[in-house]
Coordinates of C-alpha atoms in Angstrom, one line a residue:
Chain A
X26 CA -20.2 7.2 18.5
X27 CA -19.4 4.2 20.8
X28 CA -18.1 2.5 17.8
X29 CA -15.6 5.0 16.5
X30 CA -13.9 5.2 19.8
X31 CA -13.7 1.3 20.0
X32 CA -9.9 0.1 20.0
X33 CA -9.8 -2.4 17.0
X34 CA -12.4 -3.1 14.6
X35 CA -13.0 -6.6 13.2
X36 CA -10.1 -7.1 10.4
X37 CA -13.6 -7.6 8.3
X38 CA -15.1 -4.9 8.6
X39 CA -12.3 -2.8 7.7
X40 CA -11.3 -5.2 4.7
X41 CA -15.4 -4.3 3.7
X42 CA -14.7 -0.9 4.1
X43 CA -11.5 -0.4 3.0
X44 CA -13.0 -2.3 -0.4
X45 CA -16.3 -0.1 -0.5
X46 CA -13.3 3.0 -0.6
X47 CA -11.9 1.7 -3.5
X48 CA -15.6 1.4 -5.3
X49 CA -15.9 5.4 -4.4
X50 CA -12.4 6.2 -5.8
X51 CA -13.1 4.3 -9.0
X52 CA -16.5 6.0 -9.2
X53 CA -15.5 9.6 -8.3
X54 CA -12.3 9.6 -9.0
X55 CA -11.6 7.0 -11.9
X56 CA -8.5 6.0 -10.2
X57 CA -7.5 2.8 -7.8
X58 CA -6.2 3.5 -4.8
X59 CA -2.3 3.6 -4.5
X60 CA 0.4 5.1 -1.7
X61 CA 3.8 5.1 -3.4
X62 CA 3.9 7.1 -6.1
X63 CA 3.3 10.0 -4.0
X64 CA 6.5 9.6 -2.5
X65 CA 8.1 9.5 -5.6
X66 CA 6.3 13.2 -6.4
X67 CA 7.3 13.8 -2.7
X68 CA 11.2 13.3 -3.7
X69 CA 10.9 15.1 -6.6
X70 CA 9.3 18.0 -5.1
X71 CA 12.2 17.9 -2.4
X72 CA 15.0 17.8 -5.0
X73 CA 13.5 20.8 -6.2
X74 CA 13.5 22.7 -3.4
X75 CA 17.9 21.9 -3.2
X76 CA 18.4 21.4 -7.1
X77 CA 15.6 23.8 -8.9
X78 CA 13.8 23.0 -12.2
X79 CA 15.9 21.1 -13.9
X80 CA 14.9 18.0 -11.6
X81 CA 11.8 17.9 -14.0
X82 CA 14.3 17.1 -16.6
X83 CA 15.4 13.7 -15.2
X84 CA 13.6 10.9 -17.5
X85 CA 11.9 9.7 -14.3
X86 CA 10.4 12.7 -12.9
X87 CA 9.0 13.6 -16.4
X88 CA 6.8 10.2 -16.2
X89 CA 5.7 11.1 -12.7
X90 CA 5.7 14.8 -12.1
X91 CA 6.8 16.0 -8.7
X92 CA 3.6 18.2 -7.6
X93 CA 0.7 17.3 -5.4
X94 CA -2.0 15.4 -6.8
X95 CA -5.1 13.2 -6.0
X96 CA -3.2 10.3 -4.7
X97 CA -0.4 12.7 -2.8
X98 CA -4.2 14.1 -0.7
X99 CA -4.7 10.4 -0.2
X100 CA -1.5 10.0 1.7
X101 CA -2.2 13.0 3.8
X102 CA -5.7 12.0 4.7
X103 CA -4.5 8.7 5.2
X104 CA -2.3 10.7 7.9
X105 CA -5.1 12.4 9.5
X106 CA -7.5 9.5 9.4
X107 CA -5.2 7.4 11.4
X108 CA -4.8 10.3 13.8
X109 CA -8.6 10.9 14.2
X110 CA -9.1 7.0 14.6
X111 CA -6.5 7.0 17.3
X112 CA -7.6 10.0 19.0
X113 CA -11.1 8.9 19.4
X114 CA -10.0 5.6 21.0
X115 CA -7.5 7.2 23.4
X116 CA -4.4 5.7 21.4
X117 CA -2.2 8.4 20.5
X118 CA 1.1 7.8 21.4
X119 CA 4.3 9.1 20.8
X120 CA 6.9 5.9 20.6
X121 CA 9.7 5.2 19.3
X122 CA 10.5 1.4 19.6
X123 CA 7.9 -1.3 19.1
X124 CA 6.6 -3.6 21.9
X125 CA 7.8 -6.4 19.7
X126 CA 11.1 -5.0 18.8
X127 CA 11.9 -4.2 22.1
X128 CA 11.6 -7.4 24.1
X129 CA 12.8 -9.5 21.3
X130 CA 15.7 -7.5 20.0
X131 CA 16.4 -4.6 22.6
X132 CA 15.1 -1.3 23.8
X133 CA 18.0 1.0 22.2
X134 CA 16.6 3.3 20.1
X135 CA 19.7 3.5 17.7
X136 CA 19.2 0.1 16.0
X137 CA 15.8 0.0 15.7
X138 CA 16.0 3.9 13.5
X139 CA 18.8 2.2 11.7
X140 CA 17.2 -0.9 10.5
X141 CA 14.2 1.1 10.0
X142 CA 15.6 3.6 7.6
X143 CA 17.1 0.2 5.8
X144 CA 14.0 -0.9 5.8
X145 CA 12.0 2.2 4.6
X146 CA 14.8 3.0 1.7
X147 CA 14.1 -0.8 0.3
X148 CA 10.4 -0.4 0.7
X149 CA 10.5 2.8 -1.4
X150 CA 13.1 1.8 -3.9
X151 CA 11.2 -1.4 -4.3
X152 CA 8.2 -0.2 -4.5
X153 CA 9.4 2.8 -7.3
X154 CA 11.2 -0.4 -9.3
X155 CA 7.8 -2.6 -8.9
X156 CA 5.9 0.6 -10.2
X157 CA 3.4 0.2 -6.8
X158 CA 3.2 -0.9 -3.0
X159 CA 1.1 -3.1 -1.4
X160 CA -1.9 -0.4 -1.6
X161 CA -1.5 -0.2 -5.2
X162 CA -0.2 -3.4 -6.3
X163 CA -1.8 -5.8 -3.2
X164 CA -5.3 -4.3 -2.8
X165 CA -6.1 -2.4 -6.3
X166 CA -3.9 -4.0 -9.0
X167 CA -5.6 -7.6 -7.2
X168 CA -8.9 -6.6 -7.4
X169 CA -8.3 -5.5 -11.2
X170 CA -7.2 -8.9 -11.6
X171 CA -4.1 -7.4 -12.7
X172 CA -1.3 -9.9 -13.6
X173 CA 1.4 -7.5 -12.3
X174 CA -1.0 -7.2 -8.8
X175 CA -0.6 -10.4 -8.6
X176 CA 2.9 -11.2 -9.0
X177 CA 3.9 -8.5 -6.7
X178 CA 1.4 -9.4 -3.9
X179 CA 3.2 -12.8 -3.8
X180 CA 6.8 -11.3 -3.9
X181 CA 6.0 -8.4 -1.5
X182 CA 5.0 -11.5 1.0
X183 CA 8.0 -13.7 0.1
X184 CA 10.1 -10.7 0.7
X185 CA 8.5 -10.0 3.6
X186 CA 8.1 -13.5 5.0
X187 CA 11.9 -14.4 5.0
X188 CA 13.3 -10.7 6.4
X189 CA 11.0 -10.4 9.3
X190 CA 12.0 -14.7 9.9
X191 CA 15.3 -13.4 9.4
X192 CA 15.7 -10.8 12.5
X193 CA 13.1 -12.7 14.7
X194 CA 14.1 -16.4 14.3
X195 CA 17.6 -16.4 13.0
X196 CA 19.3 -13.3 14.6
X197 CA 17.7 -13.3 17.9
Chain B
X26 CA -22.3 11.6 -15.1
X27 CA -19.2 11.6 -13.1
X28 CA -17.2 13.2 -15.8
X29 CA -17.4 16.8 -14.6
X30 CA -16.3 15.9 -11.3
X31 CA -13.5 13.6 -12.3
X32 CA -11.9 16.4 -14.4
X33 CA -12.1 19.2 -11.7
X34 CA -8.4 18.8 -10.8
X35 CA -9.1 21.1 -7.7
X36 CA -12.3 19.4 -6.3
X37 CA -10.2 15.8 -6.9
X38 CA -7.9 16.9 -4.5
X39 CA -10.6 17.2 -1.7
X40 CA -11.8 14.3 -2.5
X41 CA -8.4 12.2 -2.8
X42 CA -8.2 13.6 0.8
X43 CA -11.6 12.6 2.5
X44 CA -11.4 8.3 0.9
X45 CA -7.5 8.9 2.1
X46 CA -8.8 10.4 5.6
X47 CA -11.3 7.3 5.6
X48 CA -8.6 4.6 4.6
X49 CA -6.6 5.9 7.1
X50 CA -9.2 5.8 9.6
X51 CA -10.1 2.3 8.6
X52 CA -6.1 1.2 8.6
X53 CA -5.9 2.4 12.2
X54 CA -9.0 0.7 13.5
X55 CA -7.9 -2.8 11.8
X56 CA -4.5 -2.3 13.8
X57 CA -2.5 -2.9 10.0
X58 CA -0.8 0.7 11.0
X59 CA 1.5 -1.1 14.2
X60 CA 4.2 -2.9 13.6
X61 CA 3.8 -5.8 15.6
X62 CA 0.5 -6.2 13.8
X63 CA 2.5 -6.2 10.6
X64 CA 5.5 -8.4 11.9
X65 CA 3.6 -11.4 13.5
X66 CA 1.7 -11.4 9.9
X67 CA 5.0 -11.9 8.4
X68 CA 6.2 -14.4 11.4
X69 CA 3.1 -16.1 10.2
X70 CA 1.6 -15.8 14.0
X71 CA -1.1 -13.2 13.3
X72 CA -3.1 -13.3 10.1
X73 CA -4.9 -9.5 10.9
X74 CA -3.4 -7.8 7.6
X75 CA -4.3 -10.8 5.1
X76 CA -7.4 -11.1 6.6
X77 CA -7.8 -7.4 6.2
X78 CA -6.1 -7.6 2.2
X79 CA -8.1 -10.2 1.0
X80 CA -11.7 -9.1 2.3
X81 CA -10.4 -5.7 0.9
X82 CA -9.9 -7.1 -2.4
X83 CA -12.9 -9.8 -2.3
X84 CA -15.1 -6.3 -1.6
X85 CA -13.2 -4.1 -4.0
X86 CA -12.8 -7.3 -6.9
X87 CA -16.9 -7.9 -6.7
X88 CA -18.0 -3.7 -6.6
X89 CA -15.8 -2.3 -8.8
X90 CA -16.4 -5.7 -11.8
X91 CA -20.1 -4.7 -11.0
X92 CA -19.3 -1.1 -11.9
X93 CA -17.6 -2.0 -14.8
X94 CA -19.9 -4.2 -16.0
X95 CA -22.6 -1.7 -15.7
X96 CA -20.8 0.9 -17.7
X97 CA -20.1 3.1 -14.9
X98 CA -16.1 2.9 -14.7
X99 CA -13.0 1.9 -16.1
X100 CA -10.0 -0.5 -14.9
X101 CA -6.5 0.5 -15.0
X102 CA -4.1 -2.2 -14.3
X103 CA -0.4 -1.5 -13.7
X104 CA 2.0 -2.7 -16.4
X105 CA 4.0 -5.2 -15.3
X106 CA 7.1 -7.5 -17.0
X107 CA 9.9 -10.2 -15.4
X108 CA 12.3 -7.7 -14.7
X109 CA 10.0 -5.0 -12.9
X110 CA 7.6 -6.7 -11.2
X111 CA 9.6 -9.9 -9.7
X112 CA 12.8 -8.0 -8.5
X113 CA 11.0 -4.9 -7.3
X114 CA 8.8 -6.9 -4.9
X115 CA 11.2 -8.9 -3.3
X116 CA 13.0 -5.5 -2.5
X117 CA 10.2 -4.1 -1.4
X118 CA 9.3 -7.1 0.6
X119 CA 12.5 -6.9 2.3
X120 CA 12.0 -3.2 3.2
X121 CA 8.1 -4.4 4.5
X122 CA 9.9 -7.0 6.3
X123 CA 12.7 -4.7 8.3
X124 CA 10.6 -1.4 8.3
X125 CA 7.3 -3.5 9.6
X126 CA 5.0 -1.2 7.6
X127 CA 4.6 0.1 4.3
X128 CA 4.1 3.4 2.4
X129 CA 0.5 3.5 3.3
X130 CA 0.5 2.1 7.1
X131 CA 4.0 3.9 7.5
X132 CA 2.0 7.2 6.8
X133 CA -0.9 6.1 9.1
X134 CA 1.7 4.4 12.1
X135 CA 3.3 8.2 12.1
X136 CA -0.9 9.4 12.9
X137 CA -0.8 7.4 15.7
X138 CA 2.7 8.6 17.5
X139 CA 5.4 5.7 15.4
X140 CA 8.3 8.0 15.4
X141 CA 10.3 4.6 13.8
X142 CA 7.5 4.9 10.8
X143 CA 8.7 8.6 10.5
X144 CA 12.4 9.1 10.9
X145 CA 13.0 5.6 9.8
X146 CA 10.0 4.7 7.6
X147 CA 9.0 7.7 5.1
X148 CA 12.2 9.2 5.7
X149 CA 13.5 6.3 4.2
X150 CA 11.3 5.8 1.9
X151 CA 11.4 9.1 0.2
X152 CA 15.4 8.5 -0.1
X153 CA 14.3 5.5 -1.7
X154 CA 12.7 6.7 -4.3
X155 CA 14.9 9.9 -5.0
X156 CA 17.6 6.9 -5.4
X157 CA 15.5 4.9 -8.1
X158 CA 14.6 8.0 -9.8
X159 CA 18.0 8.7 -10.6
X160 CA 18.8 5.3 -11.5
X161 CA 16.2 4.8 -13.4
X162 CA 17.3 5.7 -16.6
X163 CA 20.2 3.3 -16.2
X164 CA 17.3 0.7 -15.3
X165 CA 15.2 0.7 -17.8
X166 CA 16.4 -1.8 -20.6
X167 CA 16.6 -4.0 -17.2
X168 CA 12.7 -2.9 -16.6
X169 CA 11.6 -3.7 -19.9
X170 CA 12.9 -7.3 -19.9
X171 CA 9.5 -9.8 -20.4
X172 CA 7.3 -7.4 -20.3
X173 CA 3.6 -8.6 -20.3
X174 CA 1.8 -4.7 -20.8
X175 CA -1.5 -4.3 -18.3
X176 CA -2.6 -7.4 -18.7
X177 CA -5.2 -9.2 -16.5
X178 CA -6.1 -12.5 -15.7
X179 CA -9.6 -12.6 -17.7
X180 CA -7.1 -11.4 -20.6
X181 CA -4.9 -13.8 -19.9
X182 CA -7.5 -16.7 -20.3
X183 CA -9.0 -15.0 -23.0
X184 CA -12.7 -14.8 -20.8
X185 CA -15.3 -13.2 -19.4
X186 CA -14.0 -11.1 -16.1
X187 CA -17.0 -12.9 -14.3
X188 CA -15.2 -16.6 -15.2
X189 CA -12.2 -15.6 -13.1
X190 CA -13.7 -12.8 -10.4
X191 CA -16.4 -15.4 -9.3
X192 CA -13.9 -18.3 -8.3
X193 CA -11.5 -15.9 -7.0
X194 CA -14.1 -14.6 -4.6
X195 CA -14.7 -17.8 -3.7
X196 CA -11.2 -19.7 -3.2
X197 CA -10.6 -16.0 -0.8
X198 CA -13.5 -16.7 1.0
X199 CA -13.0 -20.3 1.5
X200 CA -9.1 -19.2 2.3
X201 CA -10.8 -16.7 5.0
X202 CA -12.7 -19.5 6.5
X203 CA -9.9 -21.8 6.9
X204 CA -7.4 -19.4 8.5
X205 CA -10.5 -18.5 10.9
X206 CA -11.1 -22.6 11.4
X207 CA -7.5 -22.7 11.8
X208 CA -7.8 -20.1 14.9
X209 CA -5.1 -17.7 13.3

């Protein structure tokens, strides 16, 4: 019990774990583990709700039907885990800027929800036009070997690498 | 023997929740769901989230080969070409970049109180994706250009998986050891 309410964990022994999880959903589940094609469903199933059926018509949402699926419960457990794990360890806490953010760019609220929403509207156009995220494409399509896991890994790094350089080291 | 429970649509959904509830869990307790976890990884300060990634995929590469290799399951590699793969990543690497998370840790940074991750972060995200969804068909001849199928690297080389997963868990491991050496 001691152990579940620690702080951190080594990065190890949640690499080890978070590996042995995608043995289990290969074995029970016959599927790798992925995050971002349940928020494709998710904006699907939202666009119905304002534009009715005939969002199952578009070309995209007939390859990937909006509706709630294995890797959709995924997502939501991967919601409550990280509550659960914080809980235990005291670290639940509603914020809205980042340690990081804050000293080095500022403590207003505005630009950090701004550049965010950038940022989260390239991450899941990107990841919908790379067909996978860094769950599906850096930890599963990897371990597959997979040529396109590969690829993406590196580019989601690259990509990565020079924005965040960007904001910390050339615009502050 | 793990047919009947792989086609029960219903009890799948339990289970996608419980390895999701434990990924989660394990995301949170590696500290890959804050963002200045994320950003010093990318500022090349912190090496937490490749240290998590690659012992993730060293574990997952070995098991799931092993499983494979003993008949018990099956791989499914993404598809993948030039004009998907390369230009989709370095989007999404921007968005990793700016947002400090992705999909998965955005989803378990909103568990522990981010309110960036959510209003910023899967809001975003999910506009994101509504927005390639109705490009897409526009896209595709783009998508399809050098397209290379689900092909792996054992394909590739035209060889046993074991040739390549072997040295791959090796040159990770040996990668491992010298970020550690290197006191990152």
């Amino acid at each position: 019990m001691e152990y579940l309410m620690m702080d951190r964990w080594s990065p190890y022994a949640v690499g080890v774990g978070i590996g042995m999880l995608s043995w289990v959903a290969f074995l029970l589940s016959d599927k790798p583990l992925g995050c971002s094609t349940a928020f494709a469903r998710s904006a699907g199933l939202l666009e119905r709700l304002f534009r009715g059926g005939k969002v199952d018509e578009k070309p995209y949402y007939r390859e990937f039907k909006p509706q709630i699926d294995w890797e959709w419960m995924l997502v939501a457990g991967i919601l409550v885990g990280a509550f659960i794990s914080a809980l235990l360890s005291g670290q639940f806490a509603w914020n809205l800027v980042p340690d990081l953010w804050a000293a080095e760019v500022g403590a207003g609220a505005i630009p950090r929800l701004a550049v965010a929403l950038f940022g989260g509207f390239c991450a899941g156009f990107g990841a919908r036009w790379a067909g996978g995220c860094t769950s599906g494409h850096g930890i599963s399509g990897t371990l597959q070997l997979a040529v396109s896991g590969w690829i993406a890994a590196a580019g989601f790094f690259v990509g990565g690498i020079l924005s965040a350089m960007f904001i910390y080291h050339i615009l502050t | 023997m793990f047919t009947t429970l792989r086609s029960n649509n219903r009890l799948q959904l339990g289970v996608g929740l419980l390895i999701g509830i434990g990924f989660g869990f394990f995301l949170q307790k590696g500290g890959v769901t804050y963002y200045d976890v994320i950003i010093r990884q990318l500022l090349l300060e912190d090496f937490t989230v490749v240290k998590v990634m690659l012992s993730a995929m060293v574990t997952g590469m070995l098991g799931v080969h092993l499983l494979r290799s003993l008949g018990l399951v099956a791989l499914h590699p993404k598809p993948g070409s030039v004009g998907r793969t390369i230009p989709g990543a370095l989007i999404f690497g921007i968005g990793f970049g700016t947002l400090g998370y992705c999909p998965g840790t955005a989803v378990g940074a909103v568990g522990h109180g981010a309110l960036d991750a959510l209003f910023g972060g899967v809001l975003g995200m999910l506009a994101g994706a509504a927005v390639f969804a109705a490009l897409y068909p526009k896209l595709t001849s783009f998508l399809g250009k050098g397209d290379f199928g689900a092909l792996t690297l054992p394909q590739l080389f035209k060889v046993n998986p074991w040739v390549v997963v072997i040295p791959v868990a090796l040159a990770m491991t040996g990668l491992l050891y010298l970020i550690e050496r290197a006191g990152l």
